GROMACS .gro file of C-alpha atoms in nm:
model
  292
    1MET     CA    1   7.609  -5.557  16.215
    2PHE     CA    2   7.306  -5.332  16.167
    3ILE     CA    3   7.010  -5.443  16.377
    4HIS     CA    4   6.777  -5.486  16.076
    5GLN     CA    5   7.022  -5.739  15.931
    6MET     CA    6   6.980  -5.956  16.234
    7PHE     CA    7   6.608  -5.988  16.162
    8GLU     CA    8   6.699  -6.104  15.811
    9GLU     CA    9   6.930  -6.381  15.947
   10LYS     CA   10   6.740  -6.498  16.254
   11PRO     CA   11   6.383  -6.609  16.308
   12PHE     CA   12   6.381  -6.432  16.641
   13VAL     CA   13   6.581  -6.158  16.809
   14PHE     CA   14   6.615  -6.111  17.180
   15SER     CA   15   6.759  -5.790  17.322
   16LEU     CA   16   6.794  -5.586  17.641
   17GLU     CA   17   6.793  -5.215  17.741
   18ILE     CA   18   7.014  -5.066  18.012
   19PHE     CA   19   7.066  -4.717  18.131
   20PRO     CA   20   7.388  -4.527  18.238
   21PRO     CA   21   7.442  -4.471  18.603
   22LYS     CA   22   7.324  -4.136  18.724
   23LYS     CA   23   7.605  -3.869  18.710
   24LYS     CA   24   7.601  -3.806  19.088
   25SER     CA   25   7.672  -4.160  19.169
   26GLY     CA   26   8.010  -4.133  19.010
   27ASN     CA   27   8.049  -4.490  18.950
   28ILE     CA   28   8.037  -4.588  18.592
   29GLN     CA   29   8.199  -4.932  18.673
   30SER     CA   30   7.881  -5.055  18.836
   31ILE     CA   31   7.712  -5.074  18.497
   32TYR     CA   32   7.976  -5.316  18.369
   33GLN     CA   33   7.894  -5.554  18.656
   34THR     CA   34   7.534  -5.530  18.551
   35ILE     CA   35   7.621  -5.605  18.179
   36GLU     CA   36   7.842  -5.900  18.267
   37ALA     CA   37   7.540  -6.049  18.465
   38LEU     CA   38   7.302  -5.968  18.168
   39LEU     CA   39   7.533  -6.140  17.924
   40ASN     CA   40   7.428  -6.477  18.062
   41MET     CA   41   7.097  -6.422  17.886
   42HIS     CA   42   7.273  -6.421  17.541
   43PRO     CA   43   7.121  -6.104  17.405
   44ASP     CA   44   7.151  -6.042  17.039
   45PHE     CA   45   7.195  -5.671  17.116
   46ILE     CA   46   7.197  -5.429  17.421
   47SER     CA   47   7.066  -5.075  17.378
   48VAL     CA   48   7.194  -4.792  17.603
   49THR     CA   49   6.965  -4.502  17.688
   50PHE     CA   50   7.077  -4.141  17.647
   51GLY     CA   51   7.152  -3.924  17.949
   52ALA     CA   52   6.881  -3.701  18.094
   53GLY     CA   53   6.902  -3.355  17.959
   54GLY     CA   54   7.104  -3.450  17.649
   55ASN     CA   55   7.423  -3.291  17.778
   56LEU     CA   56   7.694  -3.447  17.562
   57ALA     CA   57   7.974  -3.357  17.821
   58ASP     CA   58   7.794  -3.559  18.093
   59ASN     CA   59   7.687  -3.844  17.873
   60SER     CA   60   7.832  -4.193  17.907
   61THR     CA   61   7.603  -4.358  17.650
   62CYS     CA   62   7.885  -4.378  17.386
   63GLU     CA   63   8.135  -4.530  17.632
   64ILE     CA   64   7.908  -4.795  17.750
   65ALA     CA   65   7.785  -4.881  17.401
   66SER     CA   66   8.139  -4.905  17.283
   67THR     CA   67   8.240  -5.137  17.564
   68ILE     CA   68   7.949  -5.368  17.501
   69LYS     CA   69   8.052  -5.396  17.141
   70ASN     CA   70   8.428  -5.394  17.161
   71LYS     CA   71   8.495  -5.572  17.490
   72TYR     CA   72   8.203  -5.804  17.537
   73GLY     CA   73   8.151  -5.878  17.163
   74VAL     CA   74   7.771  -5.800  17.171
   75GLU     CA   75   7.603  -5.557  16.929
   76SER     CA   76   7.511  -5.232  17.086
   77VAL     CA   77   7.255  -4.962  17.004
   78ALA     CA   78   7.315  -4.614  17.139
   79HIS     CA   79   7.009  -4.405  17.209
   80LEU     CA   80   7.036  -4.055  17.077
   81THR     CA   81   6.784  -3.781  17.164
   82CYS     CA   82   6.755  -3.451  16.978
   83VAL     CA   83   6.521  -3.223  17.180
   84ASN     CA   84   6.808  -3.053  17.362
   85SER     CA   85   7.053  -3.089  17.086
   86SER     CA   86   7.181  -2.865  16.808
   87ARG     CA   87   7.303  -2.986  16.472
   88GLU     CA   88   7.657  -2.942  16.582
   89ASP     CA   89   7.581  -3.146  16.899
   90VAL     CA   90   7.454  -3.432  16.690
   91ALA     CA   91   7.746  -3.414  16.454
   92VAL     CA   92   7.985  -3.451  16.748
   93MET     CA   93   7.798  -3.741  16.882
   94LEU     CA   94   7.785  -3.922  16.546
   95ASP     CA   95   8.165  -3.885  16.502
   96ARG     CA   96   8.214  -4.012  16.853
   97LEU     CA   97   7.997  -4.309  16.801
   98TYR     CA   98   8.157  -4.394  16.470
   99GLN     CA   99   8.503  -4.370  16.621
  100SER     CA  100   8.395  -4.605  16.896
  101ASN     CA  101   8.277  -4.863  16.653
  102VAL     CA  102   7.912  -4.825  16.754
  103GLN     CA  103   7.717  -4.896  16.434
  104ASN     CA  104   7.350  -4.856  16.550
  105ILE     CA  105   7.148  -4.571  16.683
  106LEU     CA  106   6.800  -4.548  16.834
  107ALA     CA  107   6.684  -4.202  16.714
  108LEU     CA  108   6.438  -4.036  16.954
  109ARG     CA  109   6.314  -3.693  17.006
  110GLY     CA  110   6.343  -3.730  17.387
  111ASP     CA  111   6.126  -3.605  17.671
  112ILE     CA  112   6.070  -3.229  17.707
  113ASN     CA  113   6.209  -3.112  18.034
  114PRO     CA  114   6.016  -2.798  18.159
  115ASP     CA  115   6.338  -2.681  18.326
  116ILE     CA  116   6.542  -2.697  17.998
  117PRO     CA  117   6.422  -2.504  17.704
  118PRO     CA  118   6.432  -2.718  17.397
  119LYS     CA  119   6.649  -2.624  17.111
  120LYS     CA  120   6.488  -2.564  16.775
  121ASP     CA  121   6.706  -2.763  16.532
  122PHE     CA  122   6.509  -3.081  16.573
  123LEU     CA  123   6.133  -3.078  16.637
  124TYR     CA  124   6.066  -3.437  16.578
  125ALA     CA  125   6.262  -3.772  16.584
  126SER     CA  126   6.221  -3.783  16.205
  127ASP     CA  127   6.433  -3.476  16.173
  128LEU     CA  128   6.705  -3.661  16.356
  129VAL     CA  129   6.660  -3.967  16.147
  130ARG     CA  130   6.712  -3.765  15.824
  131VAL     CA  131   7.039  -3.627  15.951
  132ILE     CA  132   7.169  -3.977  16.058
  133LYS     CA  133   7.051  -4.124  15.731
  134GLN     CA  134   7.229  -3.855  15.525
  135ASP     CA  135   7.548  -3.928  15.741
  136GLY     CA  136   7.529  -4.276  15.611
  137ARG     CA  137   7.738  -4.464  15.863
  138PHE     CA  138   7.472  -4.613  16.099
  139GLY     CA  139   7.183  -4.846  16.118
  140ILE     CA  140   6.886  -4.645  16.244
  141SER     CA  141   6.624  -4.778  16.485
  142GLY     CA  142   6.309  -4.589  16.607
  143GLY     CA  143   6.055  -4.602  16.872
  144CYS     CA  144   5.687  -4.682  16.819
  145TYR     CA  145   5.372  -4.660  17.042
  146PRO     CA  146   5.123  -4.948  17.029
  147GLU     CA  147   4.879  -4.740  17.216
  148CYS     CA  148   4.957  -4.401  17.046
  149HIS     CA  149   5.203  -4.135  17.144
  150CYS     CA  150   5.064  -3.925  17.423
  151GLU     CA  151   5.100  -3.608  17.210
  152ALA     CA  152   4.929  -3.749  16.909
  153PRO     CA  153   4.550  -3.682  16.861
  154ASP     CA  154   4.482  -4.048  16.759
  155LEU     CA  155   4.656  -4.373  16.663
  156GLU     CA  156   4.588  -4.324  16.297
  157THR     CA  157   4.772  -3.991  16.305
  158ASP     CA  158   5.055  -4.138  16.506
  159ILE     CA  159   5.099  -4.433  16.252
  160ALA     CA  160   5.119  -4.167  15.976
  161HIS     CA  161   5.399  -4.000  16.157
  162LEU     CA  162   5.561  -4.343  16.210
  163LYS     CA  163   5.551  -4.404  15.845
  164GLU     CA  164   5.719  -4.074  15.776
  165LYS     CA  165   5.983  -4.170  16.026
  166VAL     CA  166   6.041  -4.504  15.855
  167ASP     CA  167   6.046  -4.349  15.508
  168ALA     CA  168   6.312  -4.108  15.642
  169GLY     CA  169   6.544  -4.401  15.722
  170VAL     CA  170   6.440  -4.607  16.023
  171SER     CA  171   6.509  -4.973  15.941
  172HIS     CA  172   6.396  -5.127  16.284
  173LEU     CA  173   6.139  -5.025  16.554
  174VAL     CA  174   6.128  -5.083  16.927
  175SER     CA  175   5.791  -5.051  17.088
  176GLN     CA  176   5.712  -4.855  17.399
  177LEU     CA  177   5.601  -5.077  17.694
  178PHE     CA  178   5.262  -5.228  17.688
  179PHE     CA  179   5.078  -5.490  17.904
  180ASP     CA  180   4.809  -5.617  17.679
  181ASN     CA  181   4.932  -5.832  17.388
  182ASP     CA  182   4.602  -5.787  17.197
  183ILE     CA  183   4.692  -5.416  17.162
  184MET     CA  184   5.026  -5.504  17.020
  185PHE     CA  185   4.879  -5.752  16.775
  186SER     CA  186   4.620  -5.495  16.652
  187PHE     CA  187   4.905  -5.229  16.626
  188LEU     CA  188   5.114  -5.453  16.412
  189GLU     CA  189   4.821  -5.528  16.175
  190LYS     CA  190   4.761  -5.145  16.140
  191ILE     CA  191   5.114  -5.053  16.070
  192ARG     CA  192   5.164  -5.340  15.809
  193ALA     CA  193   4.840  -5.214  15.642
  194ALA     CA  194   4.999  -4.855  15.638
  195GLY     CA  195   5.299  -4.999  15.448
  196ILE     CA  196   5.548  -5.021  15.744
  197THR     CA  197   5.736  -5.336  15.681
  198VAL     CA  198   6.056  -5.299  15.901
  199PRO     CA  199   6.106  -5.545  16.184
  200VAL     CA  200   5.947  -5.452  16.520
  201ASP     CA  201   6.067  -5.545  16.869
  202ALA     CA  202   5.811  -5.575  17.141
  203GLY     CA  203   5.924  -5.375  17.435
  204ILE     CA  204   5.847  -5.544  17.768
  205MET     CA  205   5.892  -5.380  18.106
  206PRO     CA  206   5.857  -5.605  18.408
  207VAL     CA  207   5.638  -5.479  18.698
  208ALA     CA  208   5.842  -5.477  19.015
  209ASN     CA  209   5.709  -5.160  19.175
  210LYS     CA  210   5.355  -5.020  19.169
  211GLY     CA  211   5.464  -4.649  19.194
  212GLN     CA  212   5.731  -4.693  18.924
  213ILE     CA  213   5.493  -4.855  18.675
  214GLU     CA  214   5.222  -4.590  18.742
  215ARG     CA  215   5.482  -4.315  18.669
  216MET     CA  216   5.594  -4.489  18.355
  217VAL     CA  217   5.241  -4.531  18.215
  218SER     CA  218   5.143  -4.169  18.296
  219MET     CA  219   5.449  -4.062  18.091
  220CYS     CA  220   5.398  -4.285  17.789
  221GLY     CA  221   5.022  -4.341  17.775
  222ALA     CA  222   5.022  -4.711  17.816
  223SER     CA  223   4.715  -4.869  17.975
  224ILE     CA  224   4.701  -5.119  18.259
  225PRO     CA  225   4.469  -5.408  18.178
  226PRO     CA  226   4.234  -5.531  18.457
  227LYS     CA  227   4.440  -5.852  18.524
  228LEU     CA  228   4.752  -5.644  18.600
  229ALA     CA  229   4.560  -5.378  18.797
  230LYS     CA  230   4.425  -5.659  19.015
  231LEU     CA  231   4.779  -5.774  19.086
  232LEU     CA  232   4.889  -5.422  19.162
  233ASN     CA  233   4.619  -5.362  19.408
  234ARG     CA  234   4.648  -5.703  19.564
  235TYR     CA  235   5.021  -5.677  19.638
  236GLU     CA  236   5.043  -5.291  19.681
  237HIS     CA  237   5.194  -5.331  20.024
  238ASP     CA  238   5.387  -5.655  19.965
  239GLU     CA  239   5.688  -5.564  19.750
  240LEU     CA  240   5.828  -5.916  19.728
  241SER     CA  241   5.503  -6.077  19.622
  242LEU     CA  242   5.435  -5.795  19.366
  243LYS     CA  243   5.782  -5.849  19.223
  244SER     CA  244   5.723  -6.223  19.189
  245ALA     CA  245   5.370  -6.157  19.035
  246GLY     CA  246   5.518  -5.908  18.796
  247ILE     CA  247   5.782  -6.139  18.677
  248ASP     CA  248   5.527  -6.417  18.618
  249TYR     CA  249   5.310  -6.168  18.429
  250ALA     CA  250   5.608  -6.064  18.211
  251ILE     CA  251   5.685  -6.427  18.146
  252ALA     CA  252   5.340  -6.517  18.047
  253GLN     CA  253   5.313  -6.199  17.825
  254ILE     CA  254   5.646  -6.278  17.636
  255VAL     CA  255   5.569  -6.649  17.581
  256ASP     CA  256   5.236  -6.558  17.431
  257LEU     CA  257   5.411  -6.303  17.206
  258ILE     CA  258   5.663  -6.564  17.099
  259GLU     CA  259   5.388  -6.817  17.040
  260HIS     CA  260   5.221  -6.563  16.804
  261ASP     CA  261   5.553  -6.523  16.604
  262ILE     CA  262   5.657  -6.185  16.728
  263GLN     CA  263   5.983  -6.091  16.557
  264GLY     CA  264   6.169  -5.984  16.859
  265ILE     CA  265   6.154  -5.904  17.231
  266HIS     CA  266   6.329  -5.607  17.384
  267LEU     CA  267   6.333  -5.644  17.758
  268TYR     CA  268   6.368  -5.321  17.963
  269SER     CA  269   6.606  -5.463  18.223
  270MET     CA  270   6.594  -5.156  18.452
  271ASN     CA  271   6.956  -5.248  18.534
  272ASN     CA  272   6.826  -5.527  18.738
  273PRO     CA  273   6.989  -5.859  18.635
  274ASP     CA  274   6.809  -6.064  18.900
  275VAL     CA  275   6.464  -5.976  18.763
  276ALA     CA  276   6.589  -5.995  18.397
  277MET     CA  277   6.735  -6.337  18.452
  278ARG     CA  278   6.428  -6.478  18.623
  279ILE     CA  279   6.225  -6.370  18.325
  280TYR     CA  280   6.483  -6.517  18.079
  281ASN     CA  281   6.481  -6.839  18.263
  282GLY     CA  282   6.104  -6.850  18.236
  283ILE     CA  283   6.101  -6.793  17.861
  284GLU     CA  284   6.417  -6.977  17.771
  285GLN     CA  285   6.252  -7.280  17.613
  286ALA     CA  286   6.011  -7.065  17.418
  287ILE     CA  287   6.310  -6.864  17.285
  288LYS     CA  288   6.510  -7.175  17.187
  289ARG     CA  289   6.209  -7.307  17.006
  290ARG     CA  290   6.160  -6.977  16.815
  291ARG     CA  291   6.526  -6.948  16.727
  292GLY     CA  292   6.519  -7.306  16.605
   0.00000   0.00000   0.00000
């Protein structure tokens, strides 16, 4: 099933993101233990990030996405980045995904690595979207930035680029992390006014480590509201208390989003079933009410 069809059939969609194990760990089986634990949360779909550097030979995204779909019976979304890919690379990956019964792709430009010169075939995610759309075999998801992409001059320009991406073939959006729901509500109003009507998942990342979150927000341009900053400072040297406070913050954020009729929640699990399950248990009743 294409992801956008889920939103046509369900009043609310709950999903998770995982990432492949690092190549040097050499233990891909560990991710399946994680997935089996996450299945207790009954996700509508699970997305699998693309390996760093975009090297197809070292990439396990397709294998993991295929196993989620074909062994565990849960719809999967394979991330596909293009900054370090040629058109031939993308053609190979599309064939590999199709042959593995993976129907959905999250099309992304990907982060530019200063140590790896980017290729020139795809300058923007919209370029990749057009190629996948022309291929015709996949549902296409895309990313969006409630607080503006860090390379865009302003939010209005970023939304114009987002509209271009949707017009090119994206039928479902997943937001970058954010910690202030008012920012998300305002963003949704603006993109709807701009004519972007596809379903949007709110991307939520639980705060479990101050350094990790600070690195993430510096990379994606998200802001830390005063309430969250206070928690980070208060529990900076108390990891367990920060983890619990971060879980409570995520639960409150998600429940508020659900109560305001958000179409879907995409939880960045960080491959941590314990944290993800604690959040799910905290929002379970709200999810059940929303699903009807």
